Structure formats: C-alpha cells, structure tokens
Amino acid sequence: MTEITINSPFDMHLHLRDDDMLKLVAPLSSKTFAGAIIMPNLVLPVDTKQAVIEYKNRILDAIGDDDFKPFMTLFFKPYTKEFLSDVKDEISAIKLYPAGITTNSEGGVETIDTIALAPTLNAMAELNIPLCIHGETNGFVMDRESEFMNVYEELAIAFPKLKIIMEHITTKDAVKLVQKYDNLYATITIQHLLITLDDVAGGMLQPHLFCKPIAKTPKDQEALLNIALSGNDKIMFGSDSAPHPKHAKEACGCAAGVFTSPIALQILVELFEKHNALDNLHKFVSLNACKIYDMQPSSKQVHLIKKDFTVPSSYDAHGETVVPMKFNQTISWSIKN
Amino acid sequence: MTEITINSPFDMHLHLRDDDMLKLVAPLSSKTFAGAIIMPNLVLPVDTKQAVIEYKNRILDAIGDDDFKPFMTLFFKPYTKEFLSDVKDEISAIKLYPAGITTNSEGGVETIDTIALAPTLNAMAELNIPLCIHGETNGFVMDRESEFMNVYEELAIAFPKLKIIMEHITTKDAVKLVQKYDNLYATITIQHLLITLDDVAGGMLQPHLFCKPIAKTPKDQEALLNIALSGNDKIMFGSDSAPHPKHAKEACGCAAGVFTSPIALQILVELFEKHNALDNLHKFVSLNACKIYDMQPSSKQVHLIKKDFTVPSSYDAHGETVVPMKFNQTISWSIKN
C-alpha cells in the first residue's frame, strides 16, 4: 500500500496548554486530527463553565480555519448536578487527577472515596458524562499504575452506569482490567505502544521520552500493542501529547511529557502496517471513540502517503520551542498535503 | 557524638578520568580518602603495564602532597600468565566489563565464557589478583543485574580460588548471592544506599542521580542498606563516583554516573549514625577492604565534626565543572580541616 486515507481521526487525550504554547501546538494537532479531547490541567484548572468556553475560544483562535473540534473537559471536583446539567453541552468529559500526581494536578483529588464522590459521579452517570482518570498512586514509580487497579475496580463496581476512561494505560494489568468491566475503557499513547523504560533510561537518559505514567516493561508494552492492534472496542488512541518548552525538558529536573501531535498519525500508520493490522487502525483512531463518547464522526479525511518523513529537531513559533518524539528520525509515512 | 575519626578510609571503586577532569576530581578524593581502587575505563582502556604506570603517575601529579594511594587496575582482556606476573606489583585488581555496558566499555568482553577465559582467570587466581566485574546483562534495565547472577555463580564455581568482586551491587538478588559463595565479595555505592528509581524518575527526571546500574526498588535499597550497616565482612564501600561534565549531564542524552567523592564520607557518617550503626562503619569503609584485598591500612586519619555541610552546586577547576549528588543540600556532618 502506498497511500491511505483516515476518516475523522480523533486524539482522545491531548494537552494544548495556553498562551504562546497553545498557539504553537494547537495547529500541529488541528492539521491532522478531526478533533481531540482537551485536558483541563492548565495552571489555573478549567473548572467553571466560563473557563471552558473561554479556553475553547482560545483554542479555536489558535487553530484558525482548520476543521478541528476541541472536545472540552472539566477538571474534576465535587460538582453539583445543577452545575453539571448547566455545563453539560459544553463538555465531553470530566478529568480526575489524584492530587499532585502529574503536571498541574495540585488541585486534584486527595482521596478517591466512592461515598464522598458519589453525588458528583452519580450525576455524571445520569447525564452521560464520562469520567477520565489519570490512574496512578503515589507509590514506587514502576508500580503506580498497577497499584491503582483496585481504585478503578471499586469505581467500576460502585458506578456501573458511569463511563470510566482509564487514561494513557501503560501496563498489562490495565489491559487486563479494562476488559473485565463493561463500563471501563482506555486510551493508549504513541510512546507506550513503542517504548519501555529501557528507551528512557537504559542507555543514555532521554528526557524527551520521559512522561507520566513512565514507560514500563517489555511485557507491558507487548500487551498494550496487542490490544491496540486488535481493534478492541474499548481502546482508543489518546496521544497524551504534552508539550514542555525545550529548555524545561533538557535540564536538571526535566518535566514529564512527550510531544507527539505532529507525528502521531504517521507513526500509527507505520506501526499498524508493520503488524499487518491496518484494517483495525480506523477503530483505534476514530470508530471506538465515537461509540464510547457517543460522538459523530467528522467529515474530515486525512491522507497519508508512503514516503519518508524526517521529524524536525524542534517545532518553533510564537517564541516557543518544543522537541517532538523521534526528532531527527525518519518515519516511513508522511501526511499528504 | 559530635566528632568522629575514621582510620584509613578506602574507596574501593573510583573513576578519576584523565586530563583536566582528573585534575579537578582527584584532589576531591585524596583529601578525604587514604586510597582508592582506580577504574581503568579511560577512552583508551588501561591494558598495558606502561599505561598503568603512566596513569598512576598522572594521578599522583594531580593529588599533589595528599596522603592517598591509587590502587591501579587493568581493563580485563585475555592476558597471559607471563604478562600478569610482570604487571602484578603495579595493580590491585583487573576490571571486567561486558562490552558496551557502560561508559567507555566498548572494548569489554563479548561473552563471559568460563572455558575461553580460563587461562587468564586461573593465572589471576594463582597470582592472587582479584577480578572486579560490572555485572549487568544487556537486558531490560531493571533486570540487568539480576539476570547477571548466574554468570557470577558460574564464575564463582569454576574459579573457587579467584576473588570475585561484584561491583556496585544494586539488588536484593546480589545481596543474597554474595553471601552464598566464599569467593564472592561486593562493593556498594552511596547512591544505591540512599535512592531508588523513584528519586531518578519518579518526580522530575534527575540526571545527576542517573547511573549504571540504575537505582532499583525500595526492597532492593533496603537490602543493600541492611547489609552495609551490618558490617558484613564481604561488603566494601566503593563509591563508583563517576564525574561527567555538567553540560553532558544536563542535556538530552545524559551520560550515566553520579559524582560523590567529596561528599561520600560525610554522608556515610550521617547514614550510619542515623541507623545506630557507627560501630560498623570502619569495617565498611576500610577493614573489610584490607582483608579482601590483602592490603595494609594507611596511617591516614580523617576527622569529621557534626556540623552542617552545604554541598556546593558544582565543583569547578581546570576548566571543568561537575555537579555532585546532593548539590545545594545539607549534610549534618563536615570534614574537620
């Protein structure tokens, strides 16, 4: 195959940041995606209807004329049903962060208590608002996701009508659990399909591959790859593309996040082709998300061509510089302009 | 206790590098140690008698008038008994690196084959030259040391009269194995007594704590700390202090190595005091090494005082800059000048 068309590709987990970084990265998603679930962890978390609308408008300004839908989210807090009913049409999901677990999550939930959180979660279930979760404990870095499985399980059982999205899963434990409960779903990133801790810290230390949750073992990576390639109905592509300025990544005390927006589709086509799974790619990058989120596909089509694409050493605009995964490396597929 | 004197402290695993870096770091070891086993992995490995003597002289030049003995080592290769007999008085050990496993190890051993290596290892045993080993496979980064245990075991059984030093051990598996065979011994670094992978990659990424073998799990760290504090006869302090220029550590693709020479004794006193194990400190930093290596203790005494020592942000001299572990942090013990 030398050309491929992807209908309505969605990125179901995306960080667009704000201000100059937003202006740099938003067009790099809107060029190749039909829409994305936009994370709400700005420096001031997005937690009011007004903040949602204003952030959405800043995103629409940043992408210009591109055909791209920002599906907005709220930062999880105990919200009333009245508030949720009022904001419902402006959001696609609510994102829960355990407090302090990753970038700009200080205002997250201290304890995930199914009784204390029941009013909010029951209202979300009634209003059909999915709950997206960054599922990590504050334990040992390689065990944080696996240790969180009982929290997912408890929530899945306590709120059977609530759609729960296990975000950016990284372990075989998560791959197993997502298949156990009807109301659990998951997103998987590009990097967790491709790398393990070896790539981050097995040779030289690679800050541009450092993210949370950290990449795990070869067995975990294999499990993630297998379920993504299979087209399993519960699994969606979510890049978790998380730009940080170059100087903040290549420094002592580098921030967590891998930037993949402008290379994601090319890599996915290369990967699914390599594993003879191109037939399932559309489910992974679009159809499953539409079913899980009750979304309509966009009419946007993205065309790729089998032609080498050398990833730039950085993307620079508006005074910001961000380094993508696979910088200076070559991918065998390109976006056809 | 407010003062302590350590007789003849030895660092049984030290990288002094060469040229300007040697001139910067050698005096930072010779100030507080009576001697050290000097690693031979220069850019051109130290593998001839002449190279050993010349490197020793460069080290002696760099330390000036300090009372400090550099115990030299050869880079392991298949050597003849004649060569080893001739070089014996100039060296204290031979260091074996699996090829490509860490900094400047490209010329190391491709396959550790007890039959192929027997002539050299038997000659070493006869001449009472210890074999120091960087014990890692090229497997998954968290498993590399544990996977190497069967190699240690095979060598320990095949060469029962050869003293084998398991360098910079990082796992509970190694702590267990070293106690199983009479001819196995081990060194432990400062950082592996204090940190886990969490400290390297659990929060922000910390290049100055990145080394090979990488820091492992809390259970591994606990096992290392317990055997070091116990004063076990087979366990020696070896810092593996491994300076790299600041710009090479705080960069995309940071080199492996933690620099601890100038802070090691202060940290060890603080640590052993905290665990009520000061009675065993002398065994860990001197007596065990003297027995294992058949060395005479030096008459050098190092005095420490319980007084806060704020670790510098870097050590700078001869145009080189190197950042120590715990930079800008405070240790409760200082070297008494």
GROMACS .gro file of N, CA, C and O in nm, chain A residues 138-142 144 196-198 200-208 210-212 214-218 250-256 327, chain B residues 138-142 144 196-198 200-208 210-212 214-218 250-256 327:
model
  272
  138ASN      N    1   0.070   0.725   4.449
  138ASN     CA    2   0.200   0.791   4.469
  138ASN      C    3   0.306   0.692   4.518
  138ASN      O    4   0.401   0.730   4.585
  139GLY      N    5   0.292   0.566   4.481
  139GLY     CA    6   0.387   0.462   4.521
  139GLY      C    7   0.512   0.460   4.434
  139GLY      O    8   0.544   0.559   4.365
  140PHE      N    9   0.583   0.347   4.435
  140PHE     CA   10   0.705   0.332   4.355
  140PHE      C   11   0.670   0.347   4.207
  140PHE      O   12   0.572   0.291   4.159
  141VAL      N   13   0.752   0.419   4.136
  141VAL     CA   14   0.719   0.467   4.002
  141VAL      C   15   0.677   0.354   3.905
  141VAL      O   16   0.587   0.374   3.823
  142MET      N   17   0.737   0.236   3.917
  142MET     CA   18   0.702   0.128   3.826
  142MET      C   19   0.572   0.057   3.867
  142MET      O   20   0.518  -0.021   3.790
  144ARG      N   21   0.301   0.232   4.022
  144ARG     CA   22   0.192   0.327   4.050
  144ARG      C   23   0.062   0.294   3.977
  144ARG      O   24  -0.046   0.309   4.031
  196THR      N   25   0.984   0.121   2.615
  196THR     CA   26   0.983   0.074   2.754
  196THR      C   27   1.077   0.165   2.834
  196THR      O   28   1.137   0.257   2.779
  197LEU      N   29   1.090   0.134   2.961
  197LEU     CA   30   1.183   0.211   3.045
  197LEU      C   31   1.325   0.207   2.988
  197LEU      O   32   1.404   0.300   3.009
  198ASP      N   33   1.357   0.099   2.916
  198ASP     CA   34   1.489   0.090   2.851
  198ASP      C   35   1.518   0.209   2.761
  198ASP      O   36   1.632   0.255   2.754
  200VAL      N   37   1.398   0.506   2.789
  200VAL     CA   38   1.407   0.629   2.868
  200VAL      C   39   1.539   0.634   2.944
  200VAL      O   40   1.607   0.736   2.946
  201ALA      N   41   1.576   0.520   3.005
  201ALA     CA   42   1.688   0.522   3.099
  201ALA      C   43   1.779   0.401   3.088
  201ALA      O   44   1.859   0.375   3.176
  202GLY      N   45   1.771   0.328   2.977
  202GLY     CA   46   1.854   0.208   2.964
  202GLY      C   47   1.988   0.235   2.900
  202GLY      O   48   2.084   0.164   2.923
  203GLY      N   49   1.993   0.338   2.817
  203GLY     CA   50   2.122   0.378   2.757
  203GLY      C   51   2.161   0.510   2.819
  203GLY      O   52   2.189   0.517   2.938
  204MET      N   53   2.162   0.616   2.738
  204MET     CA   54   2.170   0.749   2.794
  204MET      C   55   2.031   0.786   2.845
  204MET      O   56   1.932   0.725   2.803
  205LEU      N   57   2.021   0.884   2.931
  205LEU     CA   58   1.891   0.928   2.980
  205LEU      C   59   1.826   1.016   2.874
  205LEU      O   60   1.888   1.108   2.823
  206GLN      N   61   1.699   0.985   2.841
  206GLN     CA   62   1.632   1.053   2.730
  206GLN      C   63   1.514   1.135   2.781
  206GLN      O   64   1.401   1.084   2.791
  207PRO      N   65   1.535   1.260   2.810
  207PRO     CA   66   1.426   1.341   2.868
  207PRO      C   67   1.305   1.353   2.778
  207PRO      O   68   1.192   1.363   2.829
  208HIS      N   69   1.323   1.349   2.647
  208HIS     CA   70   1.208   1.366   2.559
  208HIS      C   71   1.119   1.242   2.553
  208HIS      O   72   1.014   1.245   2.489
  210PHE      N   73   1.051   1.095   2.856
  210PHE     CA   74   1.011   1.086   2.997
  210PHE      C   75   0.870   1.142   3.014
  210PHE      O   76   0.843   1.256   2.978
  211CYS      N   77   0.781   1.058   3.067
  211CYS     CA   78   0.642   1.102   3.086
  211CYS      C   79   0.584   1.029   3.205
  211CYS      O   80   0.647   0.940   3.263
  212LYS      N   81   0.464   1.071   3.244
  212LYS     CA   82   0.390   1.003   3.350
  212LYS      C   83   0.256   0.957   3.296
  212LYS      O   84   0.185   1.038   3.238
  214ILE      N   85   0.531   0.658   3.361
  214ILE     CA   86   0.656   0.626   3.294
  214ILE      C   87   0.637   0.498   3.211
  214ILE      O   88   0.553   0.413   3.245
  215ALA      N   89   0.713   0.486   3.102
  215ALA     CA   90   0.708   0.364   3.020
  215ALA      C   91   0.756   0.246   3.105
  215ALA      O   92   0.849   0.259   3.183
  216LYS      N   93   0.691   0.133   3.086
  216LYS     CA   94   0.714   0.018   3.174
  216LYS      C   95   0.803  -0.088   3.108
  216LYS      O   96   0.899  -0.055   3.043
  217THR      N   97   0.764  -0.215   3.126
  217THR     CA   98   0.849  -0.327   3.085
  217THR      C   99   0.813  -0.375   2.944
  217THR      O  100   0.707  -0.342   2.890
  218PRO      N  101   0.900  -0.458   2.884
  218PRO     CA  102   0.866  -0.515   2.752
  218PRO      C  103   0.735  -0.593   2.752
  218PRO      O  104   0.660  -0.586   2.654
  250GLU      N  105   1.527   1.970   2.859
  250GLU     CA  106   1.670   1.937   2.856
  250GLU      C  107   1.738   2.011   2.971
  250GLU      O  108   1.821   2.098   2.952
  251ALA      N  109   1.701   1.975   3.092
  251ALA     CA  110   1.751   2.046   3.208
  251ALA      C  111   1.756   1.951   3.326
  251ALA      O  112   1.698   1.843   3.322
  252CYS      N  113   1.826   1.994   3.428
  252CYS     CA  114   1.825   1.922   3.554
  252CYS      C  115   1.685   1.934   3.612
  252CYS      O  116   1.638   2.044   3.639
  253GLY      N  117   1.616   1.822   3.630
  253GLY     CA  118   1.479   1.826   3.681
  253GLY      C  119   1.379   1.843   3.570
  253GLY      O  120   1.292   1.929   3.574
  254CYS      N  121   1.391   1.758   3.469
  254CYS     CA  122   1.309   1.770   3.348
  254CYS      C  123   1.164   1.733   3.377
  254CYS      O  124   1.133   1.638   3.449
  255ALA      N  125   1.073   1.811   3.319
  255ALA     CA  126   0.929   1.790   3.337
  255ALA      C  127   0.883   1.668   3.257
  255ALA      O  128   0.945   1.631   3.156
  256ALA      N  129   0.771   1.608   3.302
  256ALA     CA  130   0.719   1.487   3.239
  256ALA      C  131   0.627   1.520   3.123
  256ALA      O  132   0.538   1.603   3.137
  327PHE      N  133   1.258   1.310   1.718
  327PHE     CA  134   1.321   1.423   1.649
  327PHE      C  135   1.443   1.371   1.571
  327PHE      O  136   1.517   1.285   1.618
  475ASN      N  137   2.266  -0.713   2.893
  475ASN     CA  138   2.209  -0.605   2.813
  475ASN      C  139   2.056  -0.618   2.802
  475ASN      O  140   1.995  -0.571   2.707
  476GLY      N  141   1.996  -0.678   2.904
  476GLY     CA  142   1.850  -0.696   2.907
  476GLY      C  143   1.776  -0.571   2.950
  476GLY      O  144   1.831  -0.460   2.946
  477PHE      N  145   1.651  -0.588   2.996
  477PHE     CA  146   1.570  -0.476   3.043
  477PHE      C  147   1.638  -0.411   3.163
  477PHE      O  148   1.687  -0.480   3.254
  478VAL      N  149   1.639  -0.280   3.164
  478VAL     CA  150   1.724  -0.204   3.256
  478VAL      C  151   1.703  -0.241   3.404
  478VAL      O  152   1.800  -0.244   3.480
  479MET      N  153   1.582  -0.273   3.444
  479MET     CA  154   1.559  -0.307   3.585
  479MET      C  155   1.599  -0.451   3.616
  479MET      O  156   1.607  -0.489   3.733
  481ARG      N  157   1.878  -0.613   3.455
  481ARG     CA  158   2.011  -0.644   3.406
  481ARG      C  159   2.103  -0.705   3.512
  481ARG      O  160   2.180  -0.795   3.482
  533THR      N  161   1.616   0.516   4.513
  533THR     CA  162   1.555   0.415   4.426
  533THR      C  163   1.526   0.483   4.291
  533THR      O  164   1.553   0.603   4.274
  534LEU      N  165   1.468   0.406   4.201
  534LEU     CA  166   1.430   0.464   4.072
  534LEU      C  167   1.335   0.583   4.090
  534LEU      O  168   1.332   0.673   4.006
  535ASP      N  169   1.260   0.582   4.199
  535ASP     CA  170   1.171   0.696   4.228
  535ASP      C  171   1.246   0.828   4.232
  535ASP      O  172   1.193   0.930   4.189
  537VAL      N  173   1.517   0.900   4.076
  537VAL     CA  174   1.571   0.931   3.943
  537VAL      C  175   1.460   0.977   3.850
  537VAL      O  176   1.475   1.076   3.777
  538ALA      N  177   1.347   0.907   3.853
  538ALA     CA  178   1.245   0.928   3.750
  538ALA      C  179   1.102   0.925   3.804
  538ALA      O  180   1.008   0.915   3.729
  539GLY      N  181   1.087   0.939   3.936
  539GLY     CA  182   0.953   0.932   3.993
  539GLY      C  183   0.884   1.067   4.001
  539GLY      O  184   0.762   1.076   3.997
  540GLY      N  185   0.963   1.174   4.012
  540GLY     CA  186   0.907   1.309   4.011
  540GLY      C  187   0.949   1.374   3.881
  540GLY      O  188   0.906   1.333   3.775
  541MET      N  189   1.034   1.475   3.891
  541MET     CA  190   1.101   1.525   3.772
  541MET      C  191   1.217   1.429   3.743
  541MET      O  192   1.260   1.355   3.831
  542LEU      N  193   1.267   1.433   3.620
  542LEU     CA  194   1.380   1.346   3.585
  542LEU      C  195   1.508   1.410   3.640
  542LEU      O  196   1.533   1.528   3.620
  543GLN      N  197   1.590   1.330   3.712
  543GLN     CA  198   1.707   1.385   3.781
  543GLN      C  199   1.835   1.327   3.721
  543GLN      O  200   1.883   1.221   3.764
  544PRO      N  201   1.893   1.394   3.624
  544PRO     CA  202   2.011   1.338   3.558
  544PRO      C  203   2.129   1.315   3.652
  544PRO      O  204   2.207   1.222   3.630
  545HIS      N  205   2.141   1.394   3.758
  545HIS     CA  206   2.257   1.377   3.846
  545HIS      C  207   2.245   1.255   3.936
  545HIS      O  208   2.338   1.223   4.009
  547PHE      N  209   2.133   0.967   3.780
  547PHE     CA  210   2.125   0.861   3.679
  547PHE      C  211   2.261   0.793   3.666
  547PHE      O  212   2.362   0.858   3.641
  548CYS      N  213   2.262   0.663   3.688
  548CYS     CA  214   2.387   0.588   3.679
  548CYS      C  215   2.357   0.446   3.633
  548CYS      O  216   2.241   0.406   3.621
  549LYS      N  217   2.464   0.372   3.605
  549LYS     CA  218   2.451   0.231   3.571
  549LYS      C  219   2.532   0.148   3.669
  549LYS      O  220   2.649   0.177   3.686
  551ILE      N  221   2.126   0.125   3.717
  551ILE     CA  222   2.028   0.222   3.763
  551ILE      C  223   1.979   0.183   3.902
  551ILE      O  224   1.980   0.065   3.939
  552ALA      N  225   1.940   0.284   3.981
  552ALA     CA  226   1.883   0.257   4.114
  552ALA      C  227   1.754   0.178   4.097
  552ALA      O  228   1.677   0.202   4.006
  553LYS      N  229   1.734   0.082   4.186
  553LYS     CA  230   1.623  -0.012   4.171
  553LYS      C  231   1.506   0.020   4.264
  553LYS      O  232   1.469   0.136   4.278
  554THR      N  233   1.450  -0.084   4.327
  554THR     CA  234   1.325  -0.069   4.402
  554THR      C  235   1.352  -0.043   4.551
  554THR      O  236   1.463  -0.065   4.599
  555PRO      N  237   1.249  -0.001   4.625
  555PRO     CA  238   1.267   0.016   4.770
  555PRO      C  239   1.315  -0.112   4.840
  555PRO      O  240   1.396  -0.104   4.932
  587GLU      N  241   2.340   1.753   3.207
  587GLU     CA  242   2.216   1.829   3.196
  587GLU      C  243   2.185   1.852   3.049
  587GLU      O  244   2.184   1.965   3.001
  588ALA      N  245   2.162   1.744   2.978
  588ALA     CA  246   2.146   1.754   2.833
  588ALA      C  247   2.055   1.642   2.787
  588ALA      O  248   2.028   1.547   2.859
  589CYS      N  249   2.009   1.656   2.665
  589CYS     CA  250   1.936   1.549   2.601
  589CYS      C  251   2.034   1.434   2.578
  589CYS      O  252   2.134   1.451   2.508
  590GLY      N  253   2.010   1.318   2.636
  590GLY     CA  254   2.101   1.206   2.622
  590GLY      C  255   2.211   1.211   2.726
  590GLY      O  256   2.329   1.201   2.696
  591CYS      N  257   2.169   1.227   2.852
  591CYS     CA  258   2.265   1.244   2.962
  591CYS      C  259   2.341   1.116   2.989
  591CYS      O  260   2.288   1.006   2.987
  592ALA      N  261   2.472   1.130   3.016
  592ALA     CA  262   2.560   1.018   3.044
  592ALA      C  263   2.534   0.963   3.185
  592ALA      O  264   2.487   1.035   3.273
  593ALA      N  265   2.568   0.834   3.204
  593ALA     CA  266   2.543   0.767   3.331
  593ALA      C  267   2.659   0.790   3.428
  593ALA      O  268   2.774   0.772   3.391
  664PHE      N  269   2.373   1.825   4.550
  664PHE     CA  270   2.411   1.965   4.533
  664PHE      C  271   2.307   2.056   4.597
  664PHE      O  272   2.187   2.031   4.586
   0.00000   0.00000   0.00000
